[in-house]
Amino acid sequence: MPTTPSLPGLTLVRHPLVQHKVSLLRDRSTPTKIFKELVDEIAMLMAYEATIDLPLEPVDVETPLERTVGQRVAGKKLTLVPILRAGLGMVDGILKLVPSARVGHIGLYRDHDTLEPVDYYFKIPGEAGERDFLVLDPMLATGGSAVSAISALKRAGAARIRFLCLVAAPAGVTRVHEAHPDVPIFCAALDRQLNEHGYILPGLGDAGDRLFGTR
Ligand code: PRP
Ligand code: URA
């Protein structure tokens, strides 16, 4: 199996089921319905990995036989923050795993010429400083959108942030890590490079268009 180079701040989720599903996602003949289902499933599997060190606290539980002490996730509800639009495709899969999670939204699009993010929406739950955030976007290309979203969250008081994407380009990972070294990055594939239009190669194309059937 070819080895994948690692980058500071990056965790590559190598689980065979994730890798299998990413190959199906890349396939240009995968229809919108299946593409959506795959994004949902991969996001859920990645969230399992990305939440591996969430703090726990003891909780009293009454089983049908006796009282015992179990463990539950400590603190305020985990908060998912999809970057619109494509990040929306990752929300439901993670909510299957963490049904009580809250959902904030950050609206950004990449300007086609400059490739810089343009922001248009921001809404997250209160008490941001006491929450764990998972920022969601299938594609980490130049990293501009991720850096901008994470900066906006920090301005709103967030301190514990993880970034989850499906496909990352090395330049994007490096840019996010340099701007936000405290934010762990998780991806399912670390691809080769960006093309002259800022698209990831080999990539999977435009994630938003493939999720929502737009062109
Ligand atoms: C895509 C993708 C990321 C961004 C990545 O969104 O979903 O948000 O590009 O590129 P970057 O790392 O170079 O910033 P896009 O701007 O196409 O918006 P959309 O999700 O609304 O289609
Ligand atoms: N956004 C996408 O949807 N795909 C890419 O390859 C790069 C940015």
mmCIF file of C-alpha atoms and ligand atoms in Angstrom:
data_model
loop_
_atom_site.group_PDB
_atom_site.id
_atom_site.type_symbol
_atom_site.label_atom_id
_atom_site.label_comp_id
_atom_site.label_asym_id
_atom_site.label_seq_id
_atom_site.Cartn_x
_atom_site.Cartn_y
_atom_site.Cartn_z
ATOM 1 C CA MET A 1 0.000 0.000 0.000
ATOM 2 C CA PRO A 2 1.491 3.441 -0.879
ATOM 3 C CA THR A 3 2.320 5.550 2.148
ATOM 4 C CA THR A 4 0.815 9.005 2.481
ATOM 5 C CA PRO A 5 3.084 11.774 3.724
ATOM 6 C CA SER A 6 1.904 13.391 6.913
ATOM 7 C CA LEU A 7 1.735 17.124 7.628
ATOM 8 C CA PRO A 8 1.808 18.940 10.971
ATOM 9 C CA GLY A 9 -1.632 19.208 12.509
ATOM 10 C CA LEU A 10 -3.175 16.640 10.159
ATOM 11 C CA THR A 11 -4.767 13.301 11.026
ATOM 12 C CA LEU A 12 -5.562 11.146 8.018
ATOM 13 C CA VAL A 13 -8.421 8.754 8.746
ATOM 14 C CA ARG A 14 -7.122 5.585 7.120
ATOM 15 C CA HIS A 15 -9.929 3.205 8.024
ATOM 16 C CA PRO A 16 -10.549 0.843 5.079
ATOM 17 C CA LEU A 17 -14.276 1.640 4.934
ATOM 18 C CA VAL A 18 -13.507 5.353 4.733
ATOM 19 C CA GLN A 19 -10.938 4.805 1.984
ATOM 20 C CA HIS A 20 -13.350 2.592 0.033
ATOM 21 C CA LYS A 21 -16.112 5.189 0.242
ATOM 22 C CA VAL A 22 -13.775 8.042 -0.783
ATOM 23 C CA SER A 23 -12.958 6.170 -4.005
ATOM 24 C CA LEU A 24 -16.675 5.916 -4.774
ATOM 25 C CA LEU A 25 -17.028 9.661 -4.071
ATOM 26 C CA ARG A 26 -14.262 10.512 -6.509
ATOM 27 C CA ASP A 27 -15.894 8.558 -9.330
ATOM 28 C CA ARG A 28 -17.429 11.046 -11.764
ATOM 29 C CA SER A 29 -20.237 8.582 -12.532
ATOM 30 C CA THR A 30 -21.459 8.464 -8.911
ATOM 31 C CA PRO A 31 -24.958 10.012 -8.981
ATOM 32 C CA THR A 32 -26.049 12.806 -6.641
ATOM 33 C CA LYS A 33 -28.124 10.546 -4.384
ATOM 34 C CA ILE A 34 -25.242 8.128 -3.765
ATOM 35 C CA PHE A 35 -22.738 10.995 -3.469
ATOM 36 C CA LYS A 36 -24.855 12.509 -0.690
ATOM 37 C CA GLU A 37 -25.137 9.178 1.122
ATOM 38 C CA LEU A 38 -21.392 8.630 0.912
ATOM 39 C CA VAL A 39 -20.578 12.104 2.295
ATOM 40 C CA ASP A 40 -22.996 11.405 5.135
ATOM 41 C CA GLU A 41 -21.403 8.021 5.945
ATOM 42 C CA ILE A 42 -17.801 9.211 5.701
ATOM 43 C CA ALA A 43 -18.564 12.216 7.905
ATOM 44 C CA MET A 44 -20.001 9.916 10.562
ATOM 45 C CA LEU A 45 -16.982 7.617 10.487
ATOM 46 C CA MET A 46 -14.613 10.577 10.629
ATOM 47 C CA ALA A 47 -16.445 12.140 13.546
ATOM 48 C CA TYR A 48 -15.942 8.896 15.466
ATOM 49 C CA GLU A 49 -12.198 9.352 15.029
ATOM 50 C CA ALA A 50 -12.175 13.134 15.564
ATOM 51 C CA THR A 51 -14.002 12.915 18.891
ATOM 52 C CA ILE A 52 -11.804 10.174 20.356
ATOM 53 C CA ASP A 53 -10.463 12.414 23.125
ATOM 54 C CA LEU A 54 -13.620 14.268 24.165
ATOM 55 C CA PRO A 55 -13.584 14.642 27.956
ATOM 56 C CA LEU A 56 -15.865 12.353 29.981
ATOM 57 C CA GLU A 57 -17.457 12.723 33.398
ATOM 58 C CA PRO A 58 -18.991 10.086 35.668
ATOM 59 C CA VAL A 59 -22.763 9.623 35.665
ATOM 60 C CA ASP A 60 -24.973 7.540 37.977
ATOM 61 C CA VAL A 61 -27.021 4.947 36.080
ATOM 62 C CA GLU A 62 -29.747 2.660 37.337
ATOM 63 C CA THR A 63 -29.605 -0.601 35.360
ATOM 64 C CA PRO A 64 -32.497 -3.087 35.638
ATOM 65 C CA LEU A 65 -30.347 -4.861 38.270
ATOM 66 C CA GLU A 66 -28.481 -2.239 40.296
ATOM 67 C CA ARG A 67 -26.999 1.237 40.432
ATOM 68 C CA THR A 68 -23.662 1.797 38.748
ATOM 69 C CA VAL A 69 -21.451 4.642 37.594
ATOM 70 C CA GLY A 70 -21.076 5.139 33.851
ATOM 71 C CA GLN A 71 -19.374 7.809 31.736
ATOM 72 C CA ARG A 72 -20.873 10.576 29.644
ATOM 73 C CA VAL A 73 -19.426 13.317 27.490
ATOM 74 C CA ALA A 74 -18.736 16.265 29.785
ATOM 75 C CA GLY A 75 -19.675 19.885 29.318
ATOM 76 C CA LYS A 76 -21.881 21.783 26.919
ATOM 77 C CA LYS A 77 -23.289 20.112 23.809
ATOM 78 C CA LEU A 78 -20.857 19.456 20.980
ATOM 79 C CA THR A 79 -21.421 21.979 18.188
ATOM 80 C CA LEU A 80 -21.200 21.213 14.480
ATOM 81 C CA VAL A 81 -20.466 24.148 12.199
ATOM 82 C CA PRO A 82 -20.857 23.382 8.498
ATOM 83 C CA ILE A 83 -19.343 25.872 6.076
ATOM 84 C CA LEU A 84 -22.151 26.564 3.580
ATOM 85 C CA ARG A 85 -22.957 25.063 1.266
ATOM 86 C CA ALA A 86 -21.010 21.858 0.943
ATOM 87 C CA GLY A 87 -20.418 21.422 4.687
ATOM 88 C CA LEU A 88 -24.169 20.864 5.085
ATOM 89 C CA GLY A 89 -23.684 17.448 3.508
ATOM 90 C CA MET A 90 -21.678 16.314 6.550
ATOM 91 C CA VAL A 91 -24.141 17.367 9.250
ATOM 92 C CA ASP A 92 -26.753 14.592 9.259
ATOM 93 C CA GLY A 93 -24.195 11.776 9.347
ATOM 94 C CA ILE A 94 -22.555 13.254 12.441
ATOM 95 C CA LEU A 95 -25.930 13.931 14.049
ATOM 96 C CA LYS A 96 -26.648 10.184 13.779
ATOM 97 C CA LEU A 97 -23.617 9.659 16.000
ATOM 98 C CA VAL A 98 -24.193 12.662 18.282
ATOM 99 C CA PRO A 99 -27.930 13.399 18.140
ATOM 100 C CA SER A 100 -27.763 16.045 20.842
ATOM 101 C CA ALA A 101 -25.177 18.146 19.014
ATOM 102 C CA ARG A 102 -26.029 21.776 18.262
ATOM 103 C CA VAL A 103 -25.567 23.141 14.754
ATOM 104 C CA GLY A 104 -24.184 26.572 13.869
ATOM 105 C CA HIS A 105 -23.686 27.833 10.309
ATOM 106 C CA ILE A 106 -20.998 29.833 8.543
ATOM 107 C CA GLY A 107 -21.763 31.106 5.045
ATOM 108 C CA LEU A 108 -18.724 31.525 2.771
ATOM 109 C CA TYR A 109 -18.081 31.177 -0.916
ATOM 110 C CA ARG A 110 -14.842 31.334 -2.845
ATOM 111 C CA ASP A 111 -14.536 34.225 -5.256
ATOM 112 C CA HIS A 112 -13.909 32.557 -8.624
ATOM 113 C CA ASP A 113 -11.134 34.966 -9.630
ATOM 114 C CA THR A 114 -9.248 35.659 -6.408
ATOM 115 C CA LEU A 115 -10.086 32.283 -4.743
ATOM 116 C CA GLU A 116 -10.473 34.280 -1.519
ATOM 117 C CA PRO A 117 -13.490 33.537 0.705
ATOM 118 C CA VAL A 118 -16.407 35.954 0.809
ATOM 119 C CA ASP A 119 -18.497 35.676 3.981
ATOM 120 C CA TYR A 120 -22.271 36.079 4.045
ATOM 121 C CA TYR A 121 -23.624 34.354 7.172
ATOM 122 C CA PHE A 122 -22.612 33.535 10.743
ATOM 123 C CA LYS A 123 -24.742 31.996 13.480
ATOM 124 C CA ILE A 124 -23.570 29.776 16.331
ATOM 125 C CA PRO A 125 -24.988 28.832 19.743
ATOM 126 C CA GLY A 126 -24.135 30.962 22.787
ATOM 127 C CA GLU A 127 -21.426 30.283 25.371
ATOM 128 C CA ALA A 128 -18.963 29.489 22.624
ATOM 129 C CA GLY A 129 -16.016 29.457 24.991
ATOM 130 C CA GLU A 130 -17.402 26.418 26.798
ATOM 131 C CA ARG A 131 -18.121 24.283 23.737
ATOM 132 C CA ASP A 132 -16.233 21.854 21.517
ATOM 133 C CA PHE A 133 -16.702 22.739 17.843
ATOM 134 C CA LEU A 134 -16.384 20.565 14.749
ATOM 135 C CA VAL A 135 -16.054 22.751 11.656
ATOM 136 C CA LEU A 136 -17.212 20.805 8.594
ATOM 137 C CA ASP A 137 -16.339 21.234 4.926
ATOM 138 C CA PRO A 138 -15.730 18.391 2.472
ATOM 139 C CA MET A 139 -12.963 20.275 0.634
ATOM 140 C CA LEU A 140 -9.817 21.925 2.009
ATOM 141 C CA ALA A 141 -8.238 23.450 -1.098
ATOM 142 C CA THR A 142 -6.280 26.725 -0.682
ATOM 143 C CA GLY A 143 -7.403 26.799 2.963
ATOM 144 C CA GLY A 144 -8.834 30.316 2.677
ATOM 145 C CA SER A 145 -12.377 29.277 3.614
ATOM 146 C CA ALA A 146 -11.284 27.139 6.558
ATOM 147 C CA VAL A 147 -8.971 29.852 7.950
ATOM 148 C CA SER A 148 -11.704 32.456 7.640
ATOM 149 C CA ALA A 149 -14.352 30.212 9.274
ATOM 150 C CA ILE A 150 -12.068 29.291 12.164
ATOM 151 C CA SER A 151 -11.075 32.953 12.669
ATOM 152 C CA ALA A 152 -14.760 33.954 12.804
ATOM 153 C CA LEU A 153 -15.455 31.241 15.379
ATOM 154 C CA LYS A 154 -12.532 32.395 17.509
ATOM 155 C CA ARG A 155 -13.736 36.014 17.334
ATOM 156 C CA ALA A 156 -17.050 34.725 18.698
ATOM 157 C CA GLY A 157 -15.196 33.178 21.637
ATOM 158 C CA ALA A 158 -14.630 29.576 20.523
ATOM 159 C CA ALA A 159 -11.473 28.041 21.943
ATOM 160 C CA ARG A 160 -11.773 24.302 21.239
ATOM 161 C CA ILE A 161 -12.122 23.739 17.497
ATOM 162 C CA ARG A 162 -11.459 20.742 15.235
ATOM 163 C CA PHE A 163 -11.672 20.902 11.442
ATOM 164 C CA LEU A 164 -13.070 17.935 9.487
ATOM 165 C CA CYS A 165 -12.843 17.624 5.725
ATOM 166 C CA LEU A 166 -13.023 14.734 3.300
ATOM 167 C CA VAL A 167 -10.353 15.694 0.767
ATOM 168 C CA ALA A 168 -7.449 18.029 1.539
ATOM 169 C CA ALA A 169 -4.663 19.579 -0.534
ATOM 170 C CA PRO A 170 -1.255 19.958 1.129
ATOM 171 C CA ALA A 171 -1.296 23.744 0.612
ATOM 172 C CA GLY A 172 -4.618 24.041 2.436
ATOM 173 C CA VAL A 173 -3.493 21.921 5.365
ATOM 174 C CA THR A 174 -0.324 24.002 5.731
ATOM 175 C CA ARG A 175 -2.232 27.300 5.518
ATOM 176 C CA VAL A 176 -4.741 26.266 8.183
ATOM 177 C CA HIS A 177 -2.047 24.884 10.464
ATOM 178 C CA GLU A 178 0.062 28.053 10.146
ATOM 179 C CA ALA A 179 -2.911 30.313 10.882
ATOM 180 C CA HIS A 180 -4.447 28.111 13.585
ATOM 181 C CA PRO A 181 -1.853 25.691 15.002
ATOM 182 C CA ASP A 182 -4.219 24.851 17.888
ATOM 183 C CA VAL A 183 -6.850 23.406 15.530
ATOM 184 C CA PRO A 184 -6.455 19.705 14.681
ATOM 185 C CA ILE A 185 -7.325 18.884 11.066
ATOM 186 C CA PHE A 186 -8.882 15.555 10.072
ATOM 187 C CA CYS A 187 -9.224 14.365 6.487
ATOM 188 C CA ALA A 188 -10.068 11.155 4.665
ATOM 189 C CA ALA A 189 -7.658 11.822 1.777
ATOM 190 C CA LEU A 190 -4.596 14.018 1.352
ATOM 191 C CA ASP A 191 -4.404 14.701 -2.364
ATOM 192 C CA ARG A 192 -1.530 15.744 -4.618
ATOM 193 C CA GLN A 193 -2.029 19.420 -5.476
ATOM 194 C CA LEU A 194 -4.301 22.224 -6.654
ATOM 195 C CA ASN A 195 -4.859 23.067 -10.306
ATOM 196 C CA GLU A 196 -4.722 26.624 -11.673
ATOM 197 C CA HIS A 197 -8.380 27.176 -10.690
ATOM 198 C CA GLY A 198 -7.823 26.105 -7.096
ATOM 199 C CA TYR A 199 -9.418 22.679 -7.553
ATOM 200 C CA ILE A 200 -7.946 19.676 -5.786
ATOM 201 C CA LEU A 201 -6.214 17.021 -7.928
ATOM 202 C CA PRO A 202 -7.204 14.240 -8.217
ATOM 203 C CA GLY A 203 -10.046 15.453 -5.962
ATOM 204 C CA LEU A 204 -13.701 14.822 -6.598
ATOM 205 C CA GLY A 205 -14.734 17.993 -8.430
ATOM 206 C CA ASP A 206 -16.997 20.656 -6.967
ATOM 207 C CA ALA A 207 -18.390 19.164 -3.769
ATOM 208 C CA GLY A 208 -21.292 21.632 -3.481
ATOM 209 C CA ASP A 209 -22.400 21.034 -7.071
ATOM 210 C CA ARG A 210 -22.168 17.266 -6.715
ATOM 211 C CA LEU A 211 -24.089 17.295 -3.411
ATOM 212 C CA PHE A 212 -26.876 19.566 -4.550
ATOM 213 C CA GLY A 213 -27.028 18.751 -8.253
ATOM 214 C CA THR A 214 -26.127 22.289 -9.376
ATOM 215 C CA ARG A 215 -23.721 23.118 -12.155
HETATM 216 C C1 PRP B 1 -15.809 25.066 -1.694
HETATM 217 C C2 PRP B 1 -15.623 24.117 -0.529
HETATM 218 C C3 PRP B 1 -14.920 24.979 0.477
HETATM 219 C C4 PRP B 1 -14.034 25.828 -0.388
HETATM 220 C C5 PRP B 1 -12.659 25.256 -0.348
HETATM 221 O O1 PRP B 1 -16.878 25.897 -1.469
HETATM 222 O O2 PRP B 1 -16.832 23.571 -0.060
HETATM 223 O O3 PRP B 1 -15.770 25.775 1.280
HETATM 224 O O4 PRP B 1 -14.559 25.755 -1.712
HETATM 225 O O5 PRP B 1 -11.782 26.063 -1.027
HETATM 226 P P1 PRP B 1 -10.609 26.869 -0.302
HETATM 227 O O6 PRP B 1 -9.947 25.913 0.629
HETATM 228 O O7 PRP B 1 -9.733 27.246 -1.453
HETATM 229 O O8 PRP B 1 -11.196 28.046 0.386
HETATM 230 P P2 PRP B 1 -17.391 26.982 -2.528
HETATM 231 O O9 PRP B 1 -16.690 28.269 -2.326
HETATM 232 O O10 PRP B 1 -17.321 26.388 -3.902
HETATM 233 O O11 PRP B 1 -18.877 27.219 -2.070
HETATM 234 P P3 PRP B 1 -20.127 26.250 -2.076
HETATM 235 O O12 PRP B 1 -19.899 25.229 -0.974
HETATM 236 O O13 PRP B 1 -21.251 27.172 -1.763
HETATM 237 O O14 PRP B 1 -20.241 25.598 -3.420
HETATM 238 N N1 URA B 2 -13.958 23.299 -3.755
HETATM 239 C C1 URA B 2 -14.466 22.155 -4.258
HETATM 240 O O1 URA B 2 -15.663 21.887 -4.145
HETATM 241 N N2 URA B 2 -13.615 21.323 -4.878
HETATM 242 C C2 URA B 2 -12.306 21.568 -5.014
HETATM 243 O O2 URA B 2 -11.586 20.736 -5.585
HETATM 244 C C3 URA B 2 -11.804 22.770 -4.474
HETATM 245 C C4 URA B 2 -12.656 23.625 -3.838
#
